[in-house]
XYZ file of N, CA and C in Angstrom:
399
model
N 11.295 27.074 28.555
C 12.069 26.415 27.519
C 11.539 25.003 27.267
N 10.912 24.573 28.410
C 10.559 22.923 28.385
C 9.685 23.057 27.431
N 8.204 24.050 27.879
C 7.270 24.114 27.099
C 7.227 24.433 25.728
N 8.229 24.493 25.171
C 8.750 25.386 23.646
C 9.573 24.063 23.411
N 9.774 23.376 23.668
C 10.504 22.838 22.876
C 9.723 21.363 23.061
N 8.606 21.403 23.927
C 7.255 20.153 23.532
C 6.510 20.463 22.792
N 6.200 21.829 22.348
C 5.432 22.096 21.437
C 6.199 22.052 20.257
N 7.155 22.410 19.660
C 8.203 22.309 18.395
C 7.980 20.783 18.286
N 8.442 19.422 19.463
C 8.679 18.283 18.904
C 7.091 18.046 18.811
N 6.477 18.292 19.009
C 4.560 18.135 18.314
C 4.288 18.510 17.368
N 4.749 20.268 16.537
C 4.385 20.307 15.499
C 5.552 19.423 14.620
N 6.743 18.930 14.880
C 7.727 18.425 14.143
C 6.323 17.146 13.638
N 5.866 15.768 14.722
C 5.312 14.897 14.223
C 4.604 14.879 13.955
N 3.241 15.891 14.380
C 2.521 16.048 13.894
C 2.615 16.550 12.020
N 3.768 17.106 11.325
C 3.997 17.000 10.622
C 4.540 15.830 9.535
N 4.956 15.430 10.215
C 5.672 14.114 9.593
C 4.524 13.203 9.741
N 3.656 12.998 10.235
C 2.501 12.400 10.306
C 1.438 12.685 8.890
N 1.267 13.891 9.043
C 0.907 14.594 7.496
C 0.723 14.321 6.198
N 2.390 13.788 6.442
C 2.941 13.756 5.065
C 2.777 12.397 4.526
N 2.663 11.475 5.958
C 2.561 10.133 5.259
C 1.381 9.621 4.363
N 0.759 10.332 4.085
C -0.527 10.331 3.080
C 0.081 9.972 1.487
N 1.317 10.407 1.243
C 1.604 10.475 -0.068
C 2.116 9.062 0.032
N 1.856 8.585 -1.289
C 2.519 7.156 -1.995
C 3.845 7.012 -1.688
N 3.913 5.806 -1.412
C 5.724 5.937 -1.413
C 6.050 5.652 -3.441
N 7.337 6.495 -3.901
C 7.705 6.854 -5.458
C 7.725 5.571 -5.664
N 7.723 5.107 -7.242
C 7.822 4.449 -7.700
C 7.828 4.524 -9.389
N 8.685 3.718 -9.969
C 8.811 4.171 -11.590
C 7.794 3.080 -12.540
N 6.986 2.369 -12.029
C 6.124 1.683 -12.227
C 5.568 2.039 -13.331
N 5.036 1.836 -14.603
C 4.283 2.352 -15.759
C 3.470 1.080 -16.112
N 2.801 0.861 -15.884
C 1.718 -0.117 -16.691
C 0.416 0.615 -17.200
N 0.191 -0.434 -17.833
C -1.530 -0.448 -18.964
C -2.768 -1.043 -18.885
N -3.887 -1.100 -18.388
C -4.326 -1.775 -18.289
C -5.767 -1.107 -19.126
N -6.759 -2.099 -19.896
C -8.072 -2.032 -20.990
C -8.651 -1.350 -20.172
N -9.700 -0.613 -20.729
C -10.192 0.624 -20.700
C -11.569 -0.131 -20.023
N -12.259 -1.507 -20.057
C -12.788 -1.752 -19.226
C -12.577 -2.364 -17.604
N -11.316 -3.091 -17.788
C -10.772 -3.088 -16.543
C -10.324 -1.659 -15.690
N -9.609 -0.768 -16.301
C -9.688 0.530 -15.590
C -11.118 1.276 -15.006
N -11.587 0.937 -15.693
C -12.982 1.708 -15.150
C -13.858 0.856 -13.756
N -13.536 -0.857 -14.104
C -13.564 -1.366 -12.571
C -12.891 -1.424 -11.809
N -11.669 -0.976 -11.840
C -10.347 -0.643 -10.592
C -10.227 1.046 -10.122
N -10.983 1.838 -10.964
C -11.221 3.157 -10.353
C -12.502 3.130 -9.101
N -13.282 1.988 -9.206
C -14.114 1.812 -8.068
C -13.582 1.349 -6.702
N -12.467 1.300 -7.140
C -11.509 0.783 -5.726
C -11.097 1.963 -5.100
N -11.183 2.858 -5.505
C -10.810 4.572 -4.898
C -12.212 4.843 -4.104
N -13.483 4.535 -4.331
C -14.702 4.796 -3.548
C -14.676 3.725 -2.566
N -13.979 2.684 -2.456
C -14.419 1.953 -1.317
C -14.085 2.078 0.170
N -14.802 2.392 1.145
C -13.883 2.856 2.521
C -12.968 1.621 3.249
N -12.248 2.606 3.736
C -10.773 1.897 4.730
C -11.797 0.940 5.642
N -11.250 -0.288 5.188
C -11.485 -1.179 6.166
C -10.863 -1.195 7.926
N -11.362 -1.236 8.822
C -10.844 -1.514 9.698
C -10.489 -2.621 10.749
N -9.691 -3.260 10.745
C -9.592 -4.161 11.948
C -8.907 -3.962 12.946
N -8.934 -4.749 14.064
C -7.670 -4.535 15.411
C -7.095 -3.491 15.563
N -5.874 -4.245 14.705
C -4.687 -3.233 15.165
C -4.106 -2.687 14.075
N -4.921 -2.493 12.761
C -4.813 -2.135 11.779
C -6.049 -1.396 10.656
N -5.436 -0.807 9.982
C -6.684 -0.044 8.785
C -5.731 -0.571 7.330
N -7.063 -0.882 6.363
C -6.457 -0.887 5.165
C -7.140 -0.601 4.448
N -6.941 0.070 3.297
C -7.125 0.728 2.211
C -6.409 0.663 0.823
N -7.305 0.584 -0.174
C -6.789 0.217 -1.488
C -6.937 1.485 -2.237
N -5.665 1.886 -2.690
C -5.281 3.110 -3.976
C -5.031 2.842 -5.212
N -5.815 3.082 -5.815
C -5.305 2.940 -7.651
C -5.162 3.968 -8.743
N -3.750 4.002 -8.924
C -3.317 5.137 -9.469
C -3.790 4.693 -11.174
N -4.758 5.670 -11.780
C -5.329 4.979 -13.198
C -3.625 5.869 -13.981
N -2.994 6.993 -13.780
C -2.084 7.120 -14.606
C -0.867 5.897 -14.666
N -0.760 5.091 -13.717
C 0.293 3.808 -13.516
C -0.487 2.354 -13.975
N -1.488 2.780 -13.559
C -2.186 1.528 -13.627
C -1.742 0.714 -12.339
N -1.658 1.238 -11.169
C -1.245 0.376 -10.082
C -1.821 0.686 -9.037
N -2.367 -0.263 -8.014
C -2.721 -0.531 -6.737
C -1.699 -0.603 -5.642
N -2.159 -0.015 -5.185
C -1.779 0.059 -3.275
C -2.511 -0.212 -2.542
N -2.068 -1.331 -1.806
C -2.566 -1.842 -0.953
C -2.136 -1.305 0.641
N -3.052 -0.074 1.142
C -1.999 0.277 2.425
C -2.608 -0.004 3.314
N -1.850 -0.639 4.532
C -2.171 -1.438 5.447
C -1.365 -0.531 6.790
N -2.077 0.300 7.459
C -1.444 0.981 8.479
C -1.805 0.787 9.871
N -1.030 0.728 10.424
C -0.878 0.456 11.964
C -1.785 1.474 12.599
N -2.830 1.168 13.302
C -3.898 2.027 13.952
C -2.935 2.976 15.259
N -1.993 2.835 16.067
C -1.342 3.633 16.722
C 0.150 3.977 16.386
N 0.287 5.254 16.413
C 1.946 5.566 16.036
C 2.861 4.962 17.430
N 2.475 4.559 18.509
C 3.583 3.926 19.041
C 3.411 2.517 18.596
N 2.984 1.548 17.857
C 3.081 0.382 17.146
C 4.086 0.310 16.204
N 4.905 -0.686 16.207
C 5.645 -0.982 15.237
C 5.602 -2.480 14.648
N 5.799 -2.861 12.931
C 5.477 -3.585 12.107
C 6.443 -4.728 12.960
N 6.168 -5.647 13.442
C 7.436 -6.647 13.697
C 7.205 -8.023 12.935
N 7.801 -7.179 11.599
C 7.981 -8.638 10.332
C 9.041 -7.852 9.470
N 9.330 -8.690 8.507
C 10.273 -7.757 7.682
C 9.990 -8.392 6.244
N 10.207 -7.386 4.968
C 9.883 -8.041 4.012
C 10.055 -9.268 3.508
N 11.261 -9.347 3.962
C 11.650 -10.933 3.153
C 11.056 -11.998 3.551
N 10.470 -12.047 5.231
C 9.719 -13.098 6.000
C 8.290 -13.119 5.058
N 7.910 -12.291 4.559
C 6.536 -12.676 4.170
C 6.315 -12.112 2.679
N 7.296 -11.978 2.000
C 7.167 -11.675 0.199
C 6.691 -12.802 -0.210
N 6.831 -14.407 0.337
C 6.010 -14.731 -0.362
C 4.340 -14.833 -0.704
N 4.524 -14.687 1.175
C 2.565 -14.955 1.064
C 2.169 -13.554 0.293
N 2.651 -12.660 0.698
C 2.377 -11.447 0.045
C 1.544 -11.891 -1.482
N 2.954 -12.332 -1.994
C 2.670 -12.550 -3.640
C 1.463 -13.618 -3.725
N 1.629 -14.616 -2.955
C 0.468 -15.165 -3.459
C -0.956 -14.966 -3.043
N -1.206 -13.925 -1.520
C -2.391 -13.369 -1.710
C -2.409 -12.370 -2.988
N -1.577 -11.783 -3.301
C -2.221 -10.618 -4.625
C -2.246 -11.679 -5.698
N -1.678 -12.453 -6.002
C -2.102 -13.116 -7.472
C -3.763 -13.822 -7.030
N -4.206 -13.897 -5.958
C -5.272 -14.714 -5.923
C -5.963 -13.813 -5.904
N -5.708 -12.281 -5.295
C -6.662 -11.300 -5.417
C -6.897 -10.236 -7.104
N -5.687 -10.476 -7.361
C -5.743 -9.722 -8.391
C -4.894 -10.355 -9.503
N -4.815 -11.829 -9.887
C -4.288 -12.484 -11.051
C -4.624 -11.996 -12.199
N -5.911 -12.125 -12.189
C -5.894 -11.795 -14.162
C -5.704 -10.211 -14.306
N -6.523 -9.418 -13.348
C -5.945 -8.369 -13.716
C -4.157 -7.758 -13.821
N -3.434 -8.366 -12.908
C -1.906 -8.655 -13.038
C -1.453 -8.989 -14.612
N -1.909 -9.964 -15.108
C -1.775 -10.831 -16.002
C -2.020 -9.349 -17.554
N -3.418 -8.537 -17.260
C -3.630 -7.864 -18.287
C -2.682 -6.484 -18.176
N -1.821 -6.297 -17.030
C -1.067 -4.998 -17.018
C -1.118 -4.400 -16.039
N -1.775 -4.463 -14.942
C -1.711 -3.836 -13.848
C -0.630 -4.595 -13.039
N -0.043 -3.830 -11.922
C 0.737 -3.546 -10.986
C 0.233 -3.597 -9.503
N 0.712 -4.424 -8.489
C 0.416 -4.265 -7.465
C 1.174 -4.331 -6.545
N 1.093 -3.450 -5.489
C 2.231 -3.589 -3.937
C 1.658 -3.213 -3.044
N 2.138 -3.512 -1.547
C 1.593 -3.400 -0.232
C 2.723 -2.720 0.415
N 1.573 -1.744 0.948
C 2.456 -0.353 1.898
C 2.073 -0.954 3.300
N 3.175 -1.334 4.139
C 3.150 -1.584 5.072
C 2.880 0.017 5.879
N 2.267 1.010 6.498
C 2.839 2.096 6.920
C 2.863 2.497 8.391
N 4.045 3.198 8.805
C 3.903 2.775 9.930
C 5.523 2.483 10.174
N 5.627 2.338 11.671
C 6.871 2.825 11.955
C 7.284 1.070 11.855
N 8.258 0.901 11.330
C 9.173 -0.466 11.145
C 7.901 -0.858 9.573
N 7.725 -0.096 8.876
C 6.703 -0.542 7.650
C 8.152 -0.258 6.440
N 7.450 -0.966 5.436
C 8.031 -1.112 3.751
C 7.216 -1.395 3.015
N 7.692 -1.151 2.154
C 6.723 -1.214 0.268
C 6.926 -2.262 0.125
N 6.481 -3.334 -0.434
C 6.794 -4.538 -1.012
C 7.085 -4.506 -2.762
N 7.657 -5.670 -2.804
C 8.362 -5.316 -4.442
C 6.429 -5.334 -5.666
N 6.533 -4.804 -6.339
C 5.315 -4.773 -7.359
C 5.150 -5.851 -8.092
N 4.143 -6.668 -7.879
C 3.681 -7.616 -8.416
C 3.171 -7.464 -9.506
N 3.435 -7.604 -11.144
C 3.377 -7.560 -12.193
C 3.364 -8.828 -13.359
N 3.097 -8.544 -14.479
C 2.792 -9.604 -15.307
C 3.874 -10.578 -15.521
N 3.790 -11.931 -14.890
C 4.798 -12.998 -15.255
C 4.403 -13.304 -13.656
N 4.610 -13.021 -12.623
C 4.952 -12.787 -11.698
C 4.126 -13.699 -10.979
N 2.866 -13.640 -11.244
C 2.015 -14.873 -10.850
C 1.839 -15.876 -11.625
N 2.397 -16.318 -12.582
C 2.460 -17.861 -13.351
C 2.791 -18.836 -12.489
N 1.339 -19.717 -12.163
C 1.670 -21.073 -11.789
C 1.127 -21.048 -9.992
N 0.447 -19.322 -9.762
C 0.378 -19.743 -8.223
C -1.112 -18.845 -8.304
N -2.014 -18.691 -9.117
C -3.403 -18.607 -9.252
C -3.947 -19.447 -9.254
């Protein structure tokens, strides 16, 4: 019984592990020029960076026009110990420095914390960086 029910809670996380591949939802719709899209689809070929105690990787959805920035914890017993509100701001002002004008022309950006104690951060969009580029 022991052994049946370590293997069930393995395929359970090992499932739930799986799944975390998908975007977290979002109703996000932006636009962005047909030459800027075509240099933010090169952000889908670039490989996951790795550091420490973390991997990150940039997603750009061309039907939203939005970036993800996912930043995941290299071990599942790690947990995020920050919380959004402690760091929405630097947040915002690394993406306006990374991605201002494109912000500015219609694109969308947020950071997937992922990972156990992780969150989405709110989407950084046009207005949003006035005054801190």
């Amino acid at each position: 019984m022991r052994i049946w029910m370590s293997s069930l809670l393995v395929l359970i996380l090992g499932g739930c592990q799986s799944t975390g591949t998908s975007l977290p939802e979002t109703d996000f719709q932006g636009k962005v020029p047909a030459d800027l899209n075509a240099q933010l689809l090169k952000l889908n070929d670039q490989p996951i960076q790795s550091f420490r105690g973390q991997t990150v990787h940039v997603i750009y959805q061309e039907d939203r026009a939005l970036v993800t920035i996912v930043q995941k914890l290299r071990s599942a017993r790690w947990t995020w110990d920050m919380h959004k509100s402690q760091i929405s701001d630097d947040v915002l002002a690394q993406t306006c420095r990374d991605f201002g004008d494109a912000i500015d022309q219609g694109l969308g950006v947020r950071t997937w914390f992922a990972g156990s104690g992780g969150f989405v951060t709110d989407i950084v969009k046009a207005g949003d960086c006035d005054g801190l580029k």
